[in-house]
């Protein structure tokens, strides 16, 4: 059976970074992905939110910044756009709203280029379906490839499947919020022939798009890929259907006349249950049809809009997480907590999409700051050669509302990949790793672990 130093399961937002970091740190690394491209949920058309904190500090660097730079050089990203303002509901301070908008097709290209250049072996269209485990060690993962079942061995494994699929199938303890308590799911749609300026005018006039003075509203103008300036982001409540409550939405642009909408939702879905996820896919397809009709009929700027694409799967905000040797809480997120073993930073407010379908709720980090995610959140309880990255690290359900944003997930991927390579080389368990040494390596690789003064 073929053996690697490190096998990364899931080539999404966190997994692509984990594999690149592992390979660059000298480990013979395999990345396994069920779809035919890298980038996962980060390719659905949404902007990266959280490279900067609300007080304007840069909190994510390293590999996540490198992939942004790569997309810029490939002509698919304008870099970070800053200068938006978000008035918090408390009114105590202004939150500096920034984002990184990009063409998701270019992310797929950038990620694959960086992974192959770094020496990562990739196995696409392969699903991790099981694991052989003895005591705290995973010896091999079982895969379904296009040639049927196969097993592969590694010294260290990284679970970057989004829903802790590897940790769960290997029998390590996992957590998920109870029935009806998980954030709703959404299919992100890309829509063409949209006039964002007219949509914003409708918001300014309190027309069909509402909520001008509402805390949810964020507007950001910046450079577009096809030249000139325009709205890159609009968040509002649209009265898509007459006599019905306005629908909360965000619209993201990277080209003039093209907008990715985060607008549909299906509630009451546990994405780890086959029946629920099947219902979500069917319901979201119907929602897309209804929303497109409503946009065309009622929203200024969308009269001639057409559907370009829908995301390949419904987007999952919250599912299964590991129970780690440390669990990050919402109090720690909101209180800008620091940890001696901090390996990544988050800065976006806790963003909870109401499990019952109401308006999105935000809780803002103290003074618009940021927080550290401890390395211990990446280590499943009882495991000896497994690390986790992305939205399945160990947090409370509410803390996840901030950690789940893509810059933080990518930074967690870099941390997990670097730690896995060190673990494989030194033949120790992830929990026994000299955190000082591996944090130095992260700093050398331009990761941001602390903010001066914190
Ligand atoms: C609707 C929605 C809107 C969002 N909006 C924003 C936003 O505006 N800005 C922002 O920064 N963040 C946003 N997020 C959050 C962010 O995009 C995700 O939380 C983040 O991308 C998750 O990263 P991940 O690596 O944990 O998971 P993913 O990126 O989903 O990666 C998991 C990967 O594992 C693969 N996989 C899963 N199971 C297996 C298996 N058994 N075998 C092989 N491969 C497997 C999947 O195919 C996927 O590629 C949004 C999320 C959603 C759902």
CSV table of C-alpha atoms and ligand atoms in Angstrom, one decimal:
chain,number,residue,atom,x,y,z
A,1,UNK,CA,0.0,0.0,0.0
A,2,UNK,CA,1.4,3.4,-1.0
A,3,UNK,CA,2.6,5.6,2.0
A,4,UNK,CA,2.9,9.4,2.3
A,5,UNK,CA,4.2,11.6,5.0
A,6,UNK,CA,1.0,13.6,5.1
A,7,UNK,CA,-2.4,13.0,3.5
A,8,UNK,CA,-4.9,15.9,3.4
A,9,UNK,CA,-8.5,14.9,3.0
A,10,UNK,CA,-10.5,17.6,1.3
A,11,UNK,CA,-9.0,20.2,-1.1
A,12,UNK,CA,-11.2,23.1,-0.2
A,13,UNK,CA,-10.5,26.5,1.4
A,14,UNK,CA,-8.4,25.1,4.2
A,15,UNK,CA,-7.2,21.8,2.6
A,16,UNK,CA,-5.5,23.5,-0.4
A,17,UNK,CA,-3.5,25.7,2.0
A,18,UNK,CA,-2.7,22.7,4.3
A,19,UNK,CA,-1.4,20.6,1.5
A,20,UNK,CA,0.8,23.5,0.1
A,21,UNK,CA,2.2,24.3,3.5
A,22,UNK,CA,2.9,20.6,4.2
A,23,UNK,CA,4.7,20.0,0.9
A,24,UNK,CA,6.7,23.2,1.2
A,25,UNK,CA,7.8,22.1,4.7
A,26,UNK,CA,9.4,19.1,3.2
A,27,UNK,CA,6.7,16.4,3.6
A,28,UNK,CA,5.7,14.0,0.8
A,29,UNK,CA,2.0,15.2,0.6
A,30,UNK,CA,-1.1,13.8,-1.0
A,31,UNK,CA,-4.3,15.9,-1.3
A,32,UNK,CA,-7.6,14.0,-1.8
A,33,UNK,CA,-10.6,15.9,-3.2
A,34,UNK,CA,-14.1,14.6,-4.1
A,35,UNK,CA,-14.7,17.3,-6.8
A,36,UNK,CA,-12.5,18.0,-9.8
A,37,UNK,CA,-11.0,21.3,-8.6
A,38,UNK,CA,-9.4,22.9,-5.6
A,39,UNK,CA,-11.0,25.7,-3.5
A,40,UNK,CA,-14.2,24.2,-2.1
A,41,UNK,CA,-16.7,26.7,-0.8
A,42,UNK,CA,-14.3,29.6,-1.6
A,43,UNK,CA,-15.1,29.0,-5.3
A,44,UNK,CA,-18.9,29.7,-4.9
A,45,UNK,CA,-18.5,33.4,-5.8
A,46,UNK,CA,-18.3,35.1,-2.4
A,47,UNK,CA,-15.6,37.6,-1.3
A,48,UNK,CA,-13.0,36.7,1.3
A,49,UNK,CA,-14.0,38.6,4.4
A,50,UNK,CA,-11.6,39.0,7.3
A,51,UNK,CA,-8.1,39.7,6.0
A,52,UNK,CA,-8.4,42.9,8.0
A,53,UNK,CA,-10.0,43.6,11.4
A,54,UNK,CA,-12.6,46.3,12.0
A,55,UNK,CA,-9.9,48.6,13.4
A,56,UNK,CA,-8.0,48.3,10.1
A,57,UNK,CA,-5.2,45.9,11.1
A,58,UNK,CA,-4.1,43.1,8.7
A,59,UNK,CA,-4.7,39.8,10.5
A,60,UNK,CA,-4.2,37.2,7.8
A,61,UNK,CA,-1.0,36.9,5.7
A,62,UNK,CA,1.2,34.0,4.6
A,63,UNK,CA,-0.3,31.5,2.1
A,64,UNK,CA,-3.7,33.1,2.0
A,65,UNK,CA,-2.1,36.4,1.0
A,66,UNK,CA,0.0,34.5,-1.6
A,67,UNK,CA,-3.0,33.0,-3.3
A,68,UNK,CA,-4.6,36.5,-3.5
A,69,UNK,CA,-1.4,37.8,-5.1
A,70,UNK,CA,-1.4,34.9,-7.5
A,71,UNK,CA,-5.0,35.6,-8.5
A,72,UNK,CA,-4.0,39.3,-9.1
A,73,UNK,CA,-1.1,38.2,-11.3
A,74,UNK,CA,-3.5,35.9,-13.2
A,75,UNK,CA,-5.9,38.8,-13.8
A,76,UNK,CA,-8.7,37.4,-11.6
A,77,UNK,CA,-8.6,39.6,-8.5
A,78,UNK,CA,-8.2,43.3,-7.6
A,79,UNK,CA,-6.5,42.6,-4.3
A,80,UNK,CA,-8.1,43.8,-1.0
A,81,UNK,CA,-10.7,46.5,-1.2
A,82,UNK,CA,-11.0,48.7,1.8
A,83,UNK,CA,-12.8,51.8,3.0
A,84,UNK,CA,-16.4,50.5,3.5
A,85,UNK,CA,-18.1,51.4,6.7
A,86,UNK,CA,-20.3,49.3,8.8
A,87,UNK,CA,-22.1,51.0,11.7
A,88,UNK,CA,-22.5,48.6,14.5
A,89,UNK,CA,-25.8,48.3,16.3
A,90,UNK,CA,-24.2,49.5,19.5
A,91,UNK,CA,-23.0,52.7,17.8
A,92,UNK,CA,-19.8,52.7,19.9
A,93,UNK,CA,-17.4,52.5,17.0
A,94,UNK,CA,-17.3,52.3,13.3
A,95,UNK,CA,-16.3,49.0,11.8
A,96,UNK,CA,-13.9,49.4,8.8
A,97,UNK,CA,-15.5,47.0,6.3
A,98,UNK,CA,-13.1,45.4,3.8
A,99,UNK,CA,-13.2,42.5,1.4
A,100,UNK,CA,-11.3,40.6,-1.3
A,101,UNK,CA,-13.4,40.0,-4.4
A,102,UNK,CA,-12.1,37.6,-7.1
A,103,UNK,CA,-13.2,35.5,-10.0
A,104,UNK,CA,-13.7,32.0,-8.5
A,105,UNK,CA,-12.6,30.3,-11.7
A,106,UNK,CA,-9.2,32.0,-11.3
A,107,UNK,CA,-9.1,30.8,-7.6
A,108,UNK,CA,-9.3,27.2,-9.0
A,109,UNK,CA,-6.4,27.8,-11.3
A,110,UNK,CA,-4.3,29.7,-8.7
A,111,UNK,CA,-4.8,26.9,-6.1
A,112,UNK,CA,-3.9,24.1,-8.5
A,113,UNK,CA,-0.8,25.9,-9.8
A,114,UNK,CA,0.5,26.6,-6.3
A,115,UNK,CA,-0.2,23.1,-5.1
A,116,UNK,CA,1.6,21.4,-8.1
A,117,UNK,CA,4.5,23.9,-8.0
A,118,UNK,CA,4.9,23.1,-4.3
A,119,UNK,CA,5.1,19.3,-5.0
A,120,UNK,CA,1.7,18.3,-3.8
A,121,UNK,CA,0.2,15.1,-5.4
A,122,UNK,CA,-3.5,15.6,-6.0
A,123,UNK,CA,-6.1,12.9,-6.3
A,124,UNK,CA,-9.4,14.4,-7.7
A,125,UNK,CA,-12.8,12.7,-7.9
A,126,UNK,CA,-11.9,10.6,-4.9
A,127,UNK,CA,-14.1,10.4,-1.8
A,128,UNK,CA,-12.7,9.4,1.6
A,129,UNK,CA,-15.1,6.8,2.9
A,130,UNK,CA,-13.4,5.3,5.9
A,131,UNK,CA,-10.3,4.9,8.0
A,132,UNK,CA,-8.3,2.1,9.7
A,133,UNK,CA,-7.7,3.2,13.3
A,134,UNK,CA,-5.9,1.5,16.2
A,135,UNK,CA,-5.8,3.4,19.5
A,136,UNK,CA,-5.3,7.0,18.7
A,137,UNK,CA,-3.6,6.3,15.3
A,138,UNK,CA,-5.1,6.3,11.9
A,139,UNK,CA,-3.0,3.9,9.8
A,140,UNK,CA,-4.8,4.3,6.4
A,141,UNK,CA,-7.8,6.0,4.8
A,142,UNK,CA,-10.2,4.1,2.6
A,143,UNK,CA,-11.1,5.8,-0.7
A,144,UNK,CA,-13.6,5.5,-3.5
A,145,UNK,CA,-11.8,6.4,-6.7
A,146,UNK,CA,-13.0,6.0,-10.2
A,147,UNK,CA,-11.3,2.6,-10.2
A,148,UNK,CA,-13.2,1.5,-7.0
A,149,UNK,CA,-12.0,1.1,-3.4
A,150,UNK,CA,-8.4,1.8,-2.5
A,151,UNK,CA,-6.5,2.4,0.8
A,152,UNK,CA,-3.6,4.7,1.3
A,153,UNK,CA,-1.3,5.2,4.3
A,154,UNK,CA,0.4,8.2,5.9
A,155,UNK,CA,2.3,9.1,9.0
A,156,UNK,CA,-0.1,12.1,9.6
A,157,UNK,CA,-3.5,12.9,8.3
A,158,UNK,CA,-5.3,16.3,8.0
A,159,UNK,CA,-9.1,16.4,8.0
A,160,UNK,CA,-10.2,19.4,5.9
A,161,UNK,CA,-13.5,18.0,4.7
A,162,UNK,CA,-15.6,20.8,6.2
A,163,UNK,CA,-17.7,18.5,8.3
A,164,UNK,CA,-14.9,16.5,10.0
A,165,UNK,CA,-15.7,13.5,7.8
A,166,UNK,CA,-12.4,11.8,8.5
A,167,UNK,CA,-12.4,12.4,12.3
A,168,UNK,CA,-16.0,11.1,12.4
A,169,UNK,CA,-15.5,8.0,10.3
A,170,UNK,CA,-12.3,7.2,12.4
A,171,UNK,CA,-14.4,7.4,15.5
A,172,UNK,CA,-13.0,10.5,17.2
A,173,UNK,CA,-15.5,12.6,19.2
A,174,UNK,CA,-17.4,15.2,17.2
A,175,UNK,CA,-20.0,17.8,18.0
A,176,UNK,CA,-22.9,19.5,16.3
A,177,UNK,CA,-25.7,21.7,17.5
A,178,UNK,CA,-29.0,20.0,18.0
A,179,UNK,CA,-31.9,19.7,15.6
A,180,UNK,CA,-33.0,23.0,14.1
A,181,UNK,CA,-30.1,24.9,15.7
A,182,UNK,CA,-27.6,24.9,12.8
A,183,UNK,CA,-27.3,27.9,10.5
A,184,UNK,CA,-29.3,27.7,7.3
A,185,UNK,CA,-27.8,26.6,4.0
A,186,UNK,CA,-27.6,28.6,0.8
A,187,UNK,CA,-26.9,27.9,-2.9
A,188,UNK,CA,-24.8,30.9,-4.1
A,189,UNK,CA,-25.9,32.0,-7.6
A,190,UNK,CA,-24.0,34.0,-10.2
A,191,UNK,CA,-26.2,36.3,-12.1
A,192,UNK,CA,-25.4,38.2,-15.3
A,193,UNK,CA,-26.8,41.5,-16.7
A,194,UNK,CA,-27.2,43.2,-13.3
A,195,UNK,CA,-26.9,47.0,-12.9
A,196,UNK,CA,-25.5,47.3,-9.4
A,197,UNK,CA,-25.6,51.1,-9.4
A,198,UNK,CA,-29.4,51.0,-10.0
A,199,UNK,CA,-29.8,48.4,-7.2
A,200,UNK,CA,-27.9,50.8,-4.8
A,201,UNK,CA,-30.0,53.7,-5.9
A,202,UNK,CA,-33.1,51.6,-4.9
A,203,UNK,CA,-31.5,51.2,-1.5
A,204,UNK,CA,-30.8,54.9,-1.2
A,205,UNK,CA,-34.4,55.7,-2.1
A,206,UNK,CA,-35.8,53.0,0.2
A,207,UNK,CA,-37.4,51.4,-2.8
A,208,UNK,CA,-37.7,47.7,-3.4
A,209,UNK,CA,-34.3,47.3,-1.6
A,210,UNK,CA,-34.6,48.4,2.0
A,211,UNK,CA,-32.7,48.9,5.2
A,212,UNK,CA,-30.5,52.0,4.5
A,213,UNK,CA,-30.1,52.7,8.2
A,214,UNK,CA,-30.1,49.1,9.3
A,215,UNK,CA,-27.0,47.6,10.8
A,216,UNK,CA,-26.9,44.9,8.2
A,217,UNK,CA,-26.2,47.3,5.4
A,218,UNK,CA,-22.7,47.4,4.0
A,219,UNK,CA,-21.7,49.1,0.7
A,220,UNK,CA,-18.3,49.0,-0.8
A,221,UNK,CA,-17.1,50.6,-4.1
A,222,UNK,CA,-13.8,49.7,-5.6
A,223,UNK,CA,-11.9,48.6,-8.8
A,224,UNK,CA,-13.6,46.1,-11.1
A,225,UNK,CA,-11.7,43.5,-13.1
A,226,UNK,CA,-13.0,44.8,-16.4
A,227,UNK,CA,-11.9,48.3,-15.7
A,228,UNK,CA,-13.3,51.3,-13.8
A,229,UNK,CA,-14.9,51.5,-10.5
A,230,UNK,CA,-18.2,50.2,-9.3
A,231,UNK,CA,-20.0,48.6,-6.4
A,232,UNK,CA,-18.2,45.4,-5.2
A,233,UNK,CA,-20.6,44.6,-2.4
A,234,UNK,CA,-24.1,45.5,-1.5
A,235,UNK,CA,-26.0,44.0,1.5
A,236,UNK,CA,-29.7,44.8,1.9
A,237,UNK,CA,-33.2,43.5,2.3
A,238,UNK,CA,-35.1,43.1,-1.1
A,239,UNK,CA,-38.8,43.0,-1.4
A,240,UNK,CA,-38.7,40.4,-4.1
A,241,UNK,CA,-42.2,39.2,-3.7
A,242,UNK,CA,-45.1,41.6,-3.2
A,243,UNK,CA,-46.9,41.3,0.2
A,244,UNK,CA,-44.0,39.2,1.7
A,245,UNK,CA,-41.2,40.1,4.1
A,246,UNK,CA,-38.1,41.5,2.4
A,247,UNK,CA,-35.4,38.9,1.8
A,248,UNK,CA,-32.0,39.6,3.4
A,249,UNK,CA,-29.2,39.3,0.7
A,250,UNK,CA,-25.7,40.2,-0.2
A,251,UNK,CA,-24.5,40.8,-3.7
A,252,UNK,CA,-20.8,40.6,-4.7
A,253,UNK,CA,-19.3,41.8,-7.9
A,254,UNK,CA,-15.9,41.4,-9.5
A,255,UNK,CA,-17.0,42.4,-13.0
A,256,UNK,CA,-19.4,45.0,-14.1
A,257,UNK,CA,-22.9,43.5,-14.6
A,258,UNK,CA,-22.1,40.2,-12.9
A,259,UNK,CA,-23.2,39.6,-9.3
A,260,UNK,CA,-23.0,36.6,-7.0
A,261,UNK,CA,-26.1,36.6,-4.7
A,262,UNK,CA,-26.2,35.1,-1.3
A,263,UNK,CA,-30.0,35.2,-1.1
A,264,UNK,CA,-31.7,31.8,-0.9
A,265,UNK,CA,-31.9,29.8,2.2
A,266,UNK,CA,-33.2,26.5,3.5
A,267,UNK,CA,-33.8,26.2,7.2
A,268,UNK,CA,-33.8,23.2,9.5
A,269,UNK,CA,-31.1,21.3,7.7
A,270,UNK,CA,-28.5,19.1,9.4
A,271,UNK,CA,-26.0,18.8,6.6
A,272,UNK,CA,-24.6,15.6,8.1
A,273,UNK,CA,-27.9,13.7,7.4
A,274,UNK,CA,-28.4,12.3,3.9
A,275,UNK,CA,-32.2,13.0,3.9
A,276,UNK,CA,-31.7,16.6,5.1
A,277,UNK,CA,-29.0,17.4,2.5
A,278,UNK,CA,-31.1,15.9,-0.3
A,279,UNK,CA,-34.1,18.0,0.8
A,280,UNK,CA,-31.8,21.1,0.8
A,281,UNK,CA,-30.5,20.5,-2.7
A,282,UNK,CA,-34.1,20.1,-4.1
A,283,UNK,CA,-35.5,23.1,-2.1
A,284,UNK,CA,-32.6,25.4,-3.1
A,285,UNK,CA,-33.1,24.6,-6.8
A,286,UNK,CA,-36.7,25.7,-6.4
A,287,UNK,CA,-35.6,28.7,-4.5
A,288,UNK,CA,-33.2,29.8,-7.2
A,289,UNK,CA,-36.0,29.6,-9.8
A,290,UNK,CA,-38.3,31.7,-7.6
A,291,UNK,CA,-35.6,34.3,-6.7
A,292,UNK,CA,-34.6,34.8,-10.4
A,293,UNK,CA,-38.2,35.4,-11.3
A,294,UNK,CA,-38.7,37.9,-8.4
A,295,UNK,CA,-35.4,39.7,-9.1
A,296,UNK,CA,-36.4,40.2,-12.8
A,297,UNK,CA,-40.0,41.3,-12.0
A,298,UNK,CA,-39.3,43.7,-9.1
A,299,UNK,CA,-35.7,44.7,-8.5
A,300,UNK,CA,-34.4,47.8,-10.4
A,301,UNK,CA,-31.2,46.8,-12.2
A,302,UNK,CA,-32.2,43.1,-12.5
A,303,UNK,CA,-34.9,43.4,-15.2
A,304,UNK,CA,-32.8,41.5,-17.7
A,305,UNK,CA,-30.8,39.4,-15.3
A,306,UNK,CA,-30.0,35.8,-16.2
A,307,UNK,CA,-28.7,32.9,-14.2
A,308,UNK,CA,-25.0,32.1,-15.1
A,309,UNK,CA,-24.5,29.3,-12.6
A,310,UNK,CA,-25.4,27.9,-9.2
A,311,UNK,CA,-22.9,26.5,-6.7
A,312,UNK,CA,-22.1,22.8,-7.3
A,313,UNK,CA,-23.6,21.9,-3.9
A,314,UNK,CA,-25.5,23.9,-1.3
A,315,UNK,CA,-23.2,25.9,0.8
A,316,UNK,CA,-22.9,24.7,4.4
A,317,UNK,CA,-22.2,27.2,7.1
A,318,UNK,CA,-22.3,24.9,10.0
A,319,UNK,CA,-22.2,21.1,10.4
A,320,UNK,CA,-20.0,18.7,12.4
A,321,UNK,CA,-16.9,19.8,14.3
A,322,UNK,CA,-14.3,17.9,16.2
A,323,UNK,CA,-14.1,17.9,19.9
A,324,UNK,CA,-10.6,19.2,20.3
A,325,UNK,CA,-8.2,19.3,23.2
A,326,UNK,CA,-9.3,22.9,23.4
A,327,UNK,CA,-12.6,24.5,22.3
A,328,UNK,CA,-12.7,28.2,21.3
A,329,UNK,CA,-15.8,30.0,22.7
A,330,UNK,CA,-17.8,33.0,21.6
A,331,UNK,CA,-16.6,35.0,24.6
A,332,UNK,CA,-13.0,34.4,23.6
A,333,UNK,CA,-13.8,35.5,20.0
A,334,UNK,CA,-15.7,38.6,21.1
A,335,UNK,CA,-13.1,39.5,23.8
A,336,UNK,CA,-10.2,39.5,21.3
A,337,UNK,CA,-8.5,36.6,23.2
A,338,UNK,CA,-4.8,35.7,22.7
A,339,UNK,CA,-3.2,32.3,23.3
A,340,UNK,CA,0.4,31.3,23.6
A,341,UNK,CA,-0.2,28.6,21.0
A,342,UNK,CA,-2.2,30.9,18.6
A,343,UNK,CA,-1.6,29.8,15.0
A,344,UNK,CA,-4.2,31.8,13.0
A,345,UNK,CA,-6.3,34.9,13.5
A,346,UNK,CA,-10.0,35.7,12.9
A,347,UNK,CA,-11.5,39.2,12.7
A,348,UNK,CA,-14.9,39.0,11.2
A,349,UNK,CA,-17.9,39.6,13.6
A,350,UNK,CA,-19.8,36.5,14.6
A,351,UNK,CA,-22.2,36.1,11.7
A,352,UNK,CA,-25.1,33.8,12.4
A,353,UNK,CA,-27.6,33.1,9.7
A,354,UNK,CA,-30.8,32.5,11.6
A,355,UNK,CA,-31.5,28.7,11.8
A,356,UNK,CA,-35.2,29.7,11.6
A,357,UNK,CA,-34.8,31.9,8.5
A,358,UNK,CA,-35.0,35.3,10.2
A,359,UNK,CA,-32.5,38.1,9.7
A,360,UNK,CA,-28.8,37.5,10.0
A,361,UNK,CA,-27.4,38.3,13.5
A,362,UNK,CA,-24.0,39.9,14.0
A,363,UNK,CA,-22.0,40.2,17.2
A,364,UNK,CA,-19.0,42.5,16.9
A,365,UNK,CA,-15.5,41.8,18.3
A,366,UNK,CA,-14.4,44.2,21.1
A,367,UNK,CA,-13.2,47.5,19.6
A,368,UNK,CA,-13.1,46.0,16.1
A,369,UNK,CA,-10.1,43.8,17.0
A,370,UNK,CA,-9.2,40.3,16.3
A,371,UNK,CA,-8.5,37.0,18.1
A,372,UNK,CA,-6.1,34.1,18.0
A,373,UNK,CA,-7.2,30.5,17.3
A,374,UNK,CA,-5.1,28.1,19.5
A,375,UNK,CA,-3.3,25.2,17.9
A,376,UNK,CA,-5.1,22.9,20.4
A,377,UNK,CA,-8.4,23.5,18.5
A,378,UNK,CA,-6.9,21.6,15.6
A,379,UNK,CA,-6.2,18.4,17.5
A,380,UNK,CA,-9.1,15.9,18.0
A,381,UNK,CA,-9.3,14.5,21.6
A,382,UNK,CA,-7.6,11.1,21.8
A,383,UNK,CA,-5.9,11.4,18.4
A,384,UNK,CA,-2.2,10.7,17.9
A,385,UNK,CA,-1.7,11.5,14.2
A,386,UNK,CA,-4.6,13.6,13.1
A,387,UNK,CA,-5.0,17.4,12.6
A,388,UNK,CA,-8.1,19.3,11.5
A,389,UNK,CA,-8.4,22.6,9.5
A,390,UNK,CA,-11.3,24.8,8.3
A,391,UNK,CA,-14.8,25.1,9.7
A,392,UNK,CA,-14.6,21.8,11.5
A,393,UNK,CA,-11.9,22.9,14.1
A,394,UNK,CA,-13.0,22.8,17.7
A,395,UNK,CA,-15.2,25.8,18.5
A,396,UNK,CA,-18.6,26.4,20.0
A,397,UNK,CA,-21.4,26.8,17.5
A,398,UNK,CA,-21.4,30.6,18.1
A,399,UNK,CA,-17.7,31.0,17.8
A,400,UNK,CA,-17.8,29.2,14.5
A,401,UNK,CA,-19.9,32.2,13.2
A,402,UNK,CA,-16.6,34.0,12.9
A,403,UNK,CA,-13.9,31.3,12.5
A,404,UNK,CA,-15.8,29.9,9.5
A,405,UNK,CA,-14.9,32.9,7.2
A,406,UNK,CA,-12.5,31.9,4.5
A,407,UNK,CA,-9.4,33.9,5.3
A,408,UNK,CA,-9.4,32.4,8.8
A,409,UNK,CA,-10.0,28.9,7.4
A,410,UNK,CA,-7.1,29.3,5.0
A,411,UNK,CA,-4.8,30.5,7.8
A,412,UNK,CA,-5.9,27.4,9.8
A,413,UNK,CA,-5.0,25.3,6.8
A,414,UNK,CA,-1.5,26.7,6.6
A,415,UNK,CA,-1.1,26.1,10.3
A,416,UNK,CA,-2.3,22.5,10.1
A,417,UNK,CA,-0.1,21.7,7.1
A,418,UNK,CA,3.0,23.1,8.7
A,419,UNK,CA,2.3,21.3,12.0
A,420,UNK,CA,1.7,18.0,10.1
A,421,UNK,CA,5.0,18.2,8.3
A,422,UNK,CA,6.8,18.9,11.5
A,423,UNK,CA,5.0,16.0,13.2
A,424,UNK,CA,5.8,13.6,10.4
A,425,UNK,CA,9.5,14.6,10.5
A,426,UNK,CA,9.9,14.5,14.2
A,427,UNK,CA,7.8,11.4,14.7
A,428,UNK,CA,5.8,12.9,17.6
A,429,UNK,CA,2.0,13.3,18.1
A,430,UNK,CA,0.6,16.7,17.1
A,431,UNK,CA,-0.1,17.5,20.8
A,432,UNK,CA,3.5,16.9,21.7
A,433,UNK,CA,5.0,19.2,19.0
A,434,UNK,CA,7.2,22.0,20.1
A,435,UNK,CA,4.8,24.9,19.4
A,436,UNK,CA,7.5,27.5,19.6
A,437,UNK,CA,9.5,26.0,16.7
A,438,UNK,CA,6.5,25.5,14.5
A,439,UNK,CA,5.1,29.0,15.2
A,440,UNK,CA,8.6,30.4,14.2
A,441,UNK,CA,8.2,28.6,10.9
A,442,UNK,CA,4.7,30.0,10.4
A,443,UNK,CA,6.1,33.5,11.1
A,444,UNK,CA,9.0,32.9,8.6
A,445,UNK,CA,6.3,32.0,6.1
A,446,UNK,CA,4.6,35.4,6.8
A,447,UNK,CA,1.7,34.1,8.8
A,448,UNK,CA,0.3,36.7,11.2
A,449,UNK,CA,0.0,35.3,14.7
A,450,UNK,CA,-0.1,38.4,16.9
A,451,UNK,CA,-1.0,42.0,16.4
A,452,UNK,CA,1.6,44.4,17.8
A,453,UNK,CA,0.4,45.5,21.2
A,454,UNK,CA,-1.6,42.2,21.7
B,1,LIG,C1,-23.5,30.3,1.9
B,1,LIG,C2,-22.2,30.7,2.4
B,1,LIG,C3,-21.8,32.0,2.4
B,1,LIG,C4,-20.5,32.3,2.8
B,1,LIG,N1,-20.1,33.6,2.7
B,1,LIG,C5,-18.8,33.9,2.9
B,1,LIG,C6,-18.2,35.2,2.6
B,1,LIG,O1,-18.9,36.0,2.0
B,1,LIG,N2,-16.9,35.4,2.9
B,1,LIG,C7,-16.1,34.5,3.5
B,1,LIG,O2,-15.0,34.8,3.8
B,1,LIG,N3,-16.6,33.3,3.9
B,1,LIG,C8,-17.9,33.0,3.6
B,1,LIG,N4,-18.4,31.7,3.9
B,1,LIG,C9,-17.6,30.8,4.7
B,1,LIG,C10,-16.6,30.1,4.0
B,1,LIG,O3,-16.7,30.1,2.6
B,1,LIG,C11,-16.5,28.6,4.5
B,1,LIG,O4,-16.8,28.5,5.8
B,1,LIG,C12,-15.1,28.1,4.2
B,1,LIG,O5,-14.8,28.2,2.8
B,1,LIG,C13,-15.0,26.6,4.7
B,1,LIG,O6,-13.8,26.1,4.3
B,1,LIG,P1,-13.4,24.6,4.6
B,1,LIG,O7,-12.1,24.3,4.0
B,1,LIG,O8,-13.7,24.3,6.0
B,1,LIG,O9,-14.6,23.8,3.7
B,1,LIG,P2,-14.7,23.7,2.2
B,1,LIG,O10,-14.1,24.9,1.5
B,1,LIG,O11,-16.1,23.4,1.9
B,1,LIG,O12,-13.8,22.5,1.8
B,1,LIG,C14,-14.1,21.1,2.1
B,1,LIG,C15,-13.6,20.3,1.0
B,1,LIG,O13,-13.6,18.9,1.3
B,1,LIG,C16,-14.1,18.2,0.2
B,1,LIG,N5,-14.6,16.9,0.8
B,1,LIG,C17,-15.6,16.8,1.7
B,1,LIG,N6,-15.8,15.6,2.1
B,1,LIG,C18,-14.9,14.8,1.4
B,1,LIG,C19,-14.6,13.5,1.4
B,1,LIG,N7,-15.3,12.6,2.1
B,1,LIG,N8,-13.6,13.0,0.5
B,1,LIG,C20,-13.0,13.9,-0.2
B,1,LIG,N9,-13.2,15.3,-0.2
B,1,LIG,C21,-14.2,15.7,0.6
B,1,LIG,C22,-15.1,19.1,-0.4
B,1,LIG,O14,-15.4,18.7,-1.7
B,1,LIG,C23,-14.4,20.5,-0.3
B,1,LIG,O15,-13.6,20.7,-1.4
B,1,LIG,C24,-19.7,31.4,3.4
B,1,LIG,C25,-20.1,30.0,3.5
B,1,LIG,C26,-21.3,29.7,3.0
B,1,LIG,C27,-21.8,28.3,3.1
